[in-house]
C-alpha cells in the first residue's frame, strides 16, 4: 500500500482541513492512505461543541456576528478539521440563510445536523445516512421557513422547496419535470410550522392533516415505485425522500451529490467515470455519507499530481488557515470576523441564495484579492511584534540582540513552513527573496516580520489548497 510522503501529508491536510502544522504533517507522514483517511474521519476525540453565546439575542445582527466568530474559531482551533470541513460542505449544499430567516437558533440547530457526530453533538448526521440528513434538514425550522414550505397548504401550493429538493439537494437539473414539481409540492402540503405564538414565530415543525393534499399523485413519469409500488398514489413527504435516495432516483441522486463532493475535495473537473466510481461506492455503502467521503479521499484522482494546489481557497478556508497559522483570534463582541469576511464575499450562516456559494475559480477576482490584501495588511500588525511568528522568523541585523539575520533562502523556507507550504513555486520564491534581500538592508526586524507575513498570506501559493 502507498504511504504518505511529507508532501502527500501536506496535500491531504489542506483538503481535509485548513492546512497542517509542521507537527501534524509529520504525524501523517508514513501512514498508508487508508490509515490517514481513517484517522481523519475519527471524531471520537474531537473538541466538544459548546454553542455560541447569544443565539436568542433580540438583536439578530449581533447574534449572527458572534456565531460567525464562533464557527471560524472552532474551525481554526479544532484538532479534527474534517469534521468542520464536512459541516461546511453540507452548509453549502442544503443552503439556508440568516438574512432570510432571522433566527440564529435555527441556523445553529442546522449547523449541528451538518456536523458529523462527536462530543457535544451526538445527533449530528454529517457522516450518517443521506436519507436521514435530508429528512432532518427538510423538517427543520430553518429550511421550512427559508424555502417557504411553512406556507405550503392544499389549494395554495408553494413549490419552492419541492423544486429545490430535487434540483439542488438530490437528483439535479434534467432528472425531474415540472409535473414532478407540482406533485412533489402537493406531497409536502401541510408540513408546516407552529407559527406565530404571542410574541414570536415558533418554527417547530408541525403537520396539519387538514392542510395536506390527499389525492393520488404520480412522480417521475408514473413508473412503478421500487419502494411503494404502483402509481398514482397518495405520496407523503417522508416517502418522497425515501424514493429520491433509495428508489427510482437513487442513481441520479448518488451521481449528483458525488460530483459536488468531488469538486469540493478534489477539483473542478471530474470525469464522468470518476463520478460514477464514487456513486457506485456510495450506493454499495447503503448511501451512508461516510462511505462517499471515504471513497472520495481514497480515489486516485485525489492523490494525483494534477490535483495538488488545484483548488482556490474560499474566503472561509483562507481566513481559517490564516487564523490557524498565526494563532490570532477575533475579539469577543467585536464583529471583526464578520467585517472582514463580508468583504471577501462568503459569510458563514448566510449563503447568497439557495444554490450556495460558487467554488474554486470564482474566488479569483479583483474584489476578493483586495479584501484578502486588506486583511493580510491588518494581520501583520497583530502578530509581527509578538507571538509565534516573531520567534520563528528573525530577519534581524547581526547587531540586534545578538541575532544573525536569516539568509533570503532560509527566510522564505521559514516563512512558508510556518504557513504550511513546503514547496512554494519558483516564481514566489524568487520574488520573496528579492524583496527580502532589499528590505533587510534598511528595515528593522519587526517590520520585516510583519511585511513577510503579509506577502506570504497574499502569495498565489497560499490562495490554493
Coordinates of C-alpha atoms in Angstrom, one line a residue:
X1 CA 0.0 0.0 0.0
X2 CA 1.2 3.5 -0.8
X3 CA 2.4 5.5 2.2
X4 CA 2.3 9.3 2.5
X5 CA 5.3 11.4 1.9
X6 CA 5.5 14.8 3.7
X7 CA 4.2 16.4 0.5
X8 CA 1.3 13.9 0.4
X9 CA 0.5 14.6 4.0
X10 CA 0.5 18.4 3.5
X11 CA -1.8 18.0 0.5
X12 CA -4.1 15.7 2.5
X13 CA -4.3 18.2 5.4
X14 CA -5.0 21.1 3.1
X15 CA -8.0 19.2 1.7
X16 CA -9.5 17.5 4.7
X17 CA -8.9 20.7 6.8
X18 CA -7.3 24.1 6.5
X19 CA -3.7 23.2 6.2
X20 CA -1.5 21.2 8.6
X21 CA 1.1 22.4 11.1
X22 CA 4.6 21.0 10.9
X23 CA 3.8 18.5 13.6
X24 CA 0.5 17.5 12.0
X25 CA 2.2 16.9 8.7
X26 CA 4.9 14.8 10.4
X27 CA 2.2 12.8 12.2
X28 CA 0.6 11.8 8.9
X29 CA 3.8 11.2 7.0
X30 CA 4.4 7.4 6.6
X31 CA 0.8 6.4 7.1
X32 CA -1.0 4.5 4.4
X33 CA -3.7 6.4 2.6
X34 CA -6.3 4.1 4.2
X35 CA -4.9 4.8 7.7
X36 CA -4.7 8.5 7.1
X37 CA -8.3 8.7 5.9
X38 CA -9.5 6.5 8.9
X39 CA -7.7 8.8 11.3
X40 CA -9.0 12.0 9.8
X41 CA -12.6 10.6 9.9
X42 CA -12.4 9.6 13.6
X43 CA -14.1 12.3 15.6
X44 CA -14.5 10.5 18.9
X45 CA -11.9 12.8 20.5
X46 CA -12.9 16.0 18.7
X47 CA -13.4 19.1 20.8
X48 CA -16.9 19.2 22.3
X49 CA -19.3 21.5 20.7
X50 CA -20.1 24.4 23.0
X51 CA -22.9 26.6 21.5
X52 CA -22.1 30.2 20.7
X53 CA -23.5 32.7 23.2
X54 CA -26.4 35.0 22.4
X55 CA -28.2 32.8 19.8
X56 CA -31.5 34.2 21.0
X57 CA -30.4 37.8 21.2
X58 CA -33.2 40.1 20.0
X59 CA -30.5 41.9 18.0
X60 CA -30.0 39.1 15.5
X61 CA -27.2 41.0 13.7
X62 CA -25.1 40.6 16.8
X63 CA -26.2 37.0 17.3
X64 CA -25.1 36.3 13.8
X65 CA -21.8 38.2 14.2
X66 CA -20.9 36.2 17.3
X67 CA -21.9 32.9 15.7
X68 CA -19.6 33.8 12.7
X69 CA -16.6 34.3 15.1
X70 CA -17.6 31.1 17.0
X71 CA -17.5 28.9 13.9
X72 CA -14.4 30.5 12.4
X73 CA -12.6 30.0 15.8
X74 CA -13.9 26.4 16.0
X75 CA -12.5 25.6 12.5
X76 CA -9.2 27.2 13.5
X77 CA -8.9 25.5 16.9
X78 CA -10.1 22.0 16.2
X79 CA -7.8 19.0 16.1
X80 CA -10.3 17.3 13.8
X81 CA -10.7 19.7 10.9
X82 CA -12.5 17.2 8.6
X83 CA -15.5 17.4 11.0
X84 CA -15.8 21.1 10.2
X85 CA -15.0 20.8 6.5
X86 CA -17.9 18.3 6.1
X87 CA -20.1 20.7 8.1
X88 CA -19.1 23.5 5.7
X89 CA -19.8 21.2 2.7
X90 CA -23.4 20.5 3.8
X91 CA -23.9 24.1 4.7
X92 CA -23.3 24.9 1.0
X93 CA -25.4 22.0 -0.2
X94 CA -28.6 22.4 1.9
X95 CA -28.5 26.1 1.8
X96 CA -30.4 28.4 4.1
X97 CA -29.5 31.9 5.2
X98 CA -29.8 34.0 8.4
X99 CA -30.6 37.2 6.5
X100 CA -33.8 35.5 5.2
X101 CA -35.0 33.6 8.3
X102 CA -33.5 35.9 11.1
X103 CA -33.1 33.0 13.6
X104 CA -29.6 32.1 14.6
X105 CA -31.1 29.5 16.9
X106 CA -32.5 27.7 13.9
X107 CA -29.3 28.2 11.9
X108 CA -27.2 26.7 14.7
X109 CA -29.5 23.7 15.1
X110 CA -29.0 23.1 11.3
X111 CA -25.2 23.6 11.7
X112 CA -25.3 20.8 14.3
X113 CA -27.1 18.5 12.0
X114 CA -24.4 19.0 9.3
X115 CA -21.6 18.4 11.8
X116 CA -20.6 14.7 12.0
X117 CA -21.4 13.2 15.4
X118 CA -18.8 13.8 18.1
X119 CA -18.6 15.1 21.7
X120 CA -21.3 17.5 22.5
X121 CA -23.1 16.7 19.2
X122 CA -24.4 13.1 19.4
X123 CA -27.2 13.8 16.9
X124 CA -25.0 15.1 14.1
X125 CA -25.8 13.4 10.8
X126 CA -23.0 14.8 8.6
X127 CA -21.5 11.4 8.1
X128 CA -24.7 9.4 8.6
X129 CA -27.2 8.2 6.1
X130 CA -28.1 10.7 3.3
X131 CA -31.8 9.9 3.7
X132 CA -31.6 10.8 7.4
X133 CA -29.7 14.0 6.8
X134 CA -32.1 15.1 4.0
X135 CA -35.1 14.3 6.3
X136 CA -33.8 16.2 9.3
X137 CA -32.8 19.2 7.3
X138 CA -36.1 19.3 5.4
X139 CA -38.2 19.2 8.5
X140 CA -36.0 21.7 10.3
X141 CA -37.3 25.2 11.0
X142 CA -34.5 26.9 9.0
X143 CA -35.4 25.1 5.8
X144 CA -39.1 25.2 6.2
X145 CA -39.0 28.9 6.5
X146 CA -36.2 29.6 4.0
X147 CA -37.9 27.8 1.1
X148 CA -41.5 28.7 2.2
X149 CA -42.8 25.2 2.9
X150 CA -44.1 26.7 6.2
X151 CA -46.9 28.2 4.0
X152 CA -47.4 25.2 1.6
X153 CA -51.0 24.1 2.0
X154 CA -53.6 22.3 0.0
X155 CA -55.1 24.6 -2.7
X156 CA -52.4 27.2 -2.3
X157 CA -49.3 25.1 -3.0
X158 CA -45.9 26.7 -2.6
X159 CA -43.4 25.0 -4.9
X160 CA -40.1 26.5 -3.8
X161 CA -39.0 23.7 -1.5
X162 CA -40.3 20.9 -3.8
X163 CA -38.3 22.2 -6.7
X164 CA -35.0 22.7 -4.8
X165 CA -35.4 19.3 -3.0
X166 CA -34.9 17.8 -6.5
X167 CA -32.9 20.4 -8.4
X168 CA -30.2 21.3 -5.8
X169 CA -30.4 18.7 -3.0
X170 CA -30.8 15.4 -4.7
X171 CA -31.2 14.5 -8.4
X172 CA -30.1 17.7 -10.2
X173 CA -31.3 19.5 -13.3
X174 CA -32.6 17.3 -16.0
X175 CA -33.7 14.5 -13.8
X176 CA -37.2 15.8 -12.9
X177 CA -40.0 17.5 -14.7
X178 CA -42.4 20.4 -14.0
X179 CA -45.1 17.8 -13.4
X180 CA -42.8 16.3 -10.7
X181 CA -42.5 19.8 -9.0
X182 CA -46.3 20.1 -8.9
X183 CA -46.8 16.5 -7.5
X184 CA -43.9 17.0 -5.0
X185 CA -45.3 20.3 -3.7
X186 CA -48.7 18.6 -3.1
X187 CA -47.0 15.7 -1.2
X188 CA -45.4 18.3 1.1
X189 CA -48.6 20.3 1.8
X190 CA -49.4 20.6 5.5
X191 CA -45.8 20.1 6.5
X192 CA -45.5 23.5 8.1
X193 CA -44.5 25.1 11.5
X194 CA -46.4 26.0 14.6
X195 CA -46.2 29.7 13.6
X196 CA -46.8 32.9 15.4
X197 CA -47.3 32.4 19.2
X198 CA -47.9 35.6 21.3
X199 CA -44.6 37.5 20.6
X200 CA -42.5 35.2 18.4
X201 CA -42.6 32.9 15.4
X202 CA -42.3 29.3 16.6
X203 CA -40.5 27.4 13.8
X204 CA -41.1 24.0 15.3
X205 CA -42.3 21.6 12.6
X206 CA -45.9 20.6 12.7
X207 CA -48.0 18.5 10.3
X208 CA -51.6 19.8 9.7
X209 CA -53.7 16.9 8.2
X210 CA -56.5 19.2 7.1
X211 CA -54.0 21.2 5.0
X212 CA -52.5 18.2 3.3
X213 CA -53.4 17.2 -0.3
X214 CA -54.5 13.5 0.0
X215 CA -55.2 13.0 -3.7
X216 CA -53.2 10.4 -5.7
X217 CA -50.2 11.8 -7.5
X218 CA -47.5 10.4 -9.8
X219 CA -43.8 11.2 -9.6
X220 CA -41.0 10.7 -12.1
X221 CA -43.1 9.7 -15.1
X222 CA -45.5 7.4 -13.2
X223 CA -43.3 4.3 -13.3
X224 CA -44.0 1.8 -10.6
X225 CA -42.0 2.8 -7.4
X226 CA -39.3 0.4 -6.4
X227 CA -40.3 1.0 -2.8
X228 CA -44.1 1.7 -2.8
X229 CA -45.5 0.0 -5.9
X230 CA -47.9 1.3 -8.5
X231 CA -48.7 4.9 -9.2
X232 CA -50.5 7.2 -8.9
X233 CA -50.7 7.1 -5.1
X234 CA -51.1 9.4 -2.2
X235 CA -47.4 10.3 -1.6
X236 CA -46.4 11.8 1.7
X237 CA -43.3 13.9 2.4
X238 CA -41.2 11.1 4.0
X239 CA -41.9 8.7 1.2
X240 CA -40.6 11.2 -1.4
X241 CA -37.3 11.4 0.4
X242 CA -37.1 7.6 0.5
X243 CA -37.8 7.5 -3.2
X244 CA -35.2 10.1 -4.1
X245 CA -32.5 8.3 -2.0
X246 CA -33.3 4.6 -2.3
X247 CA -35.9 4.3 -5.1
X248 CA -36.2 5.2 -8.8
X249 CA -33.9 8.2 -8.5
X250 CA -31.1 6.7 -6.4
X251 CA -28.6 6.6 -9.2
X252 CA -29.3 10.2 -10.2
X253 CA -29.0 11.4 -6.6
X254 CA -25.8 9.4 -6.0
X255 CA -24.1 10.9 -9.1
X256 CA -25.3 14.4 -8.4
X257 CA -24.0 14.6 -4.8
X258 CA -20.9 12.6 -5.6
X259 CA -20.0 15.2 -8.3
X260 CA -20.3 18.0 -5.8
X261 CA -18.2 16.2 -3.3
X262 CA -15.5 15.5 -5.9
X263 CA -15.4 19.3 -6.7
X264 CA -15.2 20.2 -3.0
X265 CA -12.4 17.8 -2.1
X266 CA -10.5 17.0 -5.4
X267 CA -11.0 19.5 -8.2
X268 CA -13.3 21.4 -10.5
X269 CA -13.5 19.0 -13.5
X270 CA -14.4 15.4 -12.5
X271 CA -14.7 12.9 -15.3
X272 CA -18.0 11.0 -15.6
X273 CA -16.0 7.8 -14.9
X274 CA -14.7 9.3 -11.6
X275 CA -18.2 10.4 -10.6
X276 CA -19.6 7.0 -11.3
X277 CA -16.8 5.4 -9.2
X278 CA -17.9 7.5 -6.2
X279 CA -21.6 7.0 -6.8
X280 CA -21.2 3.2 -7.1
X281 CA -19.2 3.1 -3.9
X282 CA -21.8 5.2 -2.2
X283 CA -24.7 3.0 -3.3
X284 CA -22.8 -0.1 -2.2
X285 CA -22.3 1.6 1.1
X286 CA -26.1 2.0 1.6
X287 CA -26.0 5.8 1.0
X288 CA -24.0 6.3 4.2
X289 CA -22.2 9.6 3.7
X290 CA -19.1 8.1 5.4
X291 CA -18.8 5.7 2.5
X292 CA -18.9 8.5 0.0
X293 CA -16.3 10.6 1.9
X294 CA -14.0 7.6 2.2
X295 CA -14.3 6.8 -1.5
X296 CA -13.6 10.4 -2.4
X297 CA -10.5 10.7 -0.2
X298 CA -9.1 7.3 -1.4
X299 CA -9.8 7.9 -5.1
X300 CA -6.7 8.0 -7.3
X301 CA -7.7 11.5 -8.5
X302 CA -7.4 12.9 -5.0
X303 CA -3.7 11.9 -4.9
X304 CA -2.8 12.7 -8.5
X305 CA -0.1 15.3 -9.1
X306 CA -2.5 17.5 -11.1
X307 CA -4.8 17.7 -8.1
X308 CA -2.2 19.4 -5.9
X309 CA -2.8 23.1 -5.4
X310 CA -5.7 22.8 -7.8
X311 CA -8.4 24.3 -5.6
X312 CA -8.7 28.0 -4.9
X313 CA -9.3 28.5 -1.2
X314 CA -12.7 30.0 -0.4
X315 CA -12.7 33.1 1.9
X316 CA -13.7 30.8 4.8
X317 CA -10.9 28.3 4.1
X318 CA -8.3 31.1 3.6
X319 CA -9.2 33.1 6.7
X320 CA -9.3 30.0 8.9
X321 CA -5.9 28.9 7.5
X322 CA -4.6 32.3 8.5
X323 CA -6.0 32.1 12.0
X324 CA -4.6 28.6 12.4
X325 CA -1.1 29.6 11.4
X326 CA -0.9 32.9 13.3
X327 CA -2.9 32.0 16.4
X328 CA -4.8 35.2 16.3
X329 CA -8.5 35.1 17.4
X330 CA -11.1 37.8 16.9
X331 CA -12.0 39.9 19.9
X332 CA -15.3 39.0 21.6
X333 CA -18.3 41.1 20.6
X334 CA -16.2 43.0 18.1
X335 CA -17.7 41.7 14.8
X336 CA -14.1 41.7 13.5
X337 CA -14.5 38.4 11.7
X338 CA -17.8 39.4 10.1
X339 CA -16.4 42.8 8.9
X340 CA -13.5 41.1 7.1
X341 CA -15.3 38.1 5.7
X342 CA -18.2 40.1 4.4
X343 CA -15.8 42.0 2.2
X344 CA -14.5 38.7 0.9
X345 CA -17.9 37.5 -0.1
X346 CA -18.6 34.4 2.0
X347 CA -20.4 35.0 5.2
X348 CA -20.9 31.9 7.4
X349 CA -24.6 31.1 8.1
X350 CA -25.7 33.3 5.1
X351 CA -25.1 31.9 1.6
X352 CA -26.1 34.3 -1.2
X353 CA -29.1 32.1 -2.3
X354 CA -30.3 28.5 -2.2
X355 CA -27.7 27.5 -4.8
X356 CA -25.0 28.4 -2.3
X357 CA -21.5 29.8 -2.9
X358 CA -19.7 29.1 -6.1
X359 CA -16.4 27.3 -5.8
X360 CA -12.8 27.3 -6.9
X361 CA -12.1 29.9 -9.7
X362 CA -15.0 32.1 -8.7
X363 CA -12.8 33.4 -5.8
X364 CA -10.1 34.7 -8.2
X365 CA -11.3 38.2 -8.7
X366 CA -10.0 41.8 -8.1
X367 CA -12.6 42.3 -5.3
X368 CA -11.7 39.2 -3.3
X369 CA -8.0 39.8 -3.8
X370 CA -8.3 43.3 -2.5
X371 CA -10.3 42.1 0.6
X372 CA -7.7 39.4 1.4
X373 CA -5.0 42.0 1.0
X374 CA -6.7 44.3 3.5
X375 CA -7.0 41.5 6.0
X376 CA -3.4 40.5 5.5
X377 CA -2.2 44.1 6.0
X378 CA -4.3 44.3 9.2
X379 CA -2.9 40.9 10.4
X380 CA 0.7 41.9 10.1
X381 CA 0.4 44.4 12.9
X382 CA -1.4 41.9 15.1
X383 CA 1.3 39.3 15.0
X384 CA 4.5 41.0 13.9
X385 CA 5.9 42.1 17.3
X386 CA 5.0 39.1 19.5
X387 CA 3.7 35.6 19.1
X388 CA 4.8 32.5 17.2
X389 CA 5.9 34.3 14.0
X390 CA 8.1 36.8 15.9
X391 CA 10.0 33.9 17.5
X392 CA 10.3 31.8 14.3
X393 CA 11.1 34.5 11.8
X394 CA 14.1 36.6 12.9
X395 CA 15.5 38.6 10.0
X396 CA 17.4 40.9 12.3
X397 CA 20.7 42.6 11.7
X398 CA 23.6 41.0 13.4
X399 CA 23.9 43.8 16.0
X400 CA 20.3 43.5 17.1
X401 CA 20.1 41.4 20.3
X402 CA 22.9 39.2 19.1
X403 CA 20.7 37.6 16.5
X404 CA 22.0 36.9 13.0
X405 CA 19.8 37.8 10.0
X406 CA 18.4 34.8 8.1
X407 CA 19.6 34.4 4.5
X408 CA 16.9 35.0 1.9
X409 CA 16.7 31.3 1.1
X410 CA 16.3 30.4 4.8
X411 CA 13.8 33.2 5.4
X412 CA 11.4 32.0 2.7
X413 CA 11.8 28.4 3.9
X414 CA 11.0 29.6 7.4
X415 CA 8.0 31.7 6.4
X416 CA 6.4 29.1 4.1
X417 CA 7.0 26.3 6.6
X418 CA 5.1 28.5 9.0
X419 CA 2.3 28.8 6.5
X420 CA 2.2 25.1 5.8
X421 CA 3.6 25.3 2.3
X422 CA 6.6 23.1 1.9
X423 CA 7.1 23.8 -1.8
X424 CA 6.5 27.4 -2.8
X425 CA 6.6 27.9 -6.6
X426 CA 9.9 29.1 -8.1
X427 CA 8.2 32.4 -9.0
X428 CA 7.1 33.0 -5.5
X429 CA 10.5 32.1 -4.1
X430 CA 12.3 34.4 -6.5
X431 CA 10.1 37.4 -5.7
X432 CA 10.2 36.9 -2.0
X433 CA 14.0 36.5 -1.9
X434 CA 14.4 39.7 -4.0
X435 CA 12.1 41.6 -1.6
X436 CA 13.8 40.2 1.5
X437 CA 17.3 40.9 0.3
X438 CA 16.4 44.6 -0.3
X439 CA 14.3 45.0 2.9
X440 CA 16.9 43.5 5.1
X441 CA 19.4 46.2 4.2
X442 CA 17.3 49.0 5.6
X443 CA 14.2 47.9 7.5
X444 CA 14.0 46.9 11.2
X445 CA 13.2 43.4 12.3
X446 CA 9.6 43.8 13.4
X447 CA 8.6 45.5 10.2
X448 CA 10.2 42.8 8.1
X449 CA 8.4 40.1 10.1
X450 CA 5.0 41.8 9.5
X451 CA 5.6 42.5 5.9
X452 CA 6.9 39.0 5.3
X453 CA 3.7 37.6 6.8
X454 CA 1.6 39.8 4.6
X455 CA 3.5 38.8 1.5
X456 CA 3.1 35.1 2.4
X457 CA -0.7 35.5 3.0
X458 CA -1.3 37.1 -0.3
X459 CA 1.1 34.9 -2.3
X460 CA -0.5 32.8 -5.0
X461 CA 0.6 29.7 -3.2
X462 CA -1.4 30.5 0.0
X463 CA -4.5 31.1 -2.1
X464 CA -4.5 27.4 -3.2
X465 CA -5.3 24.1 -1.4

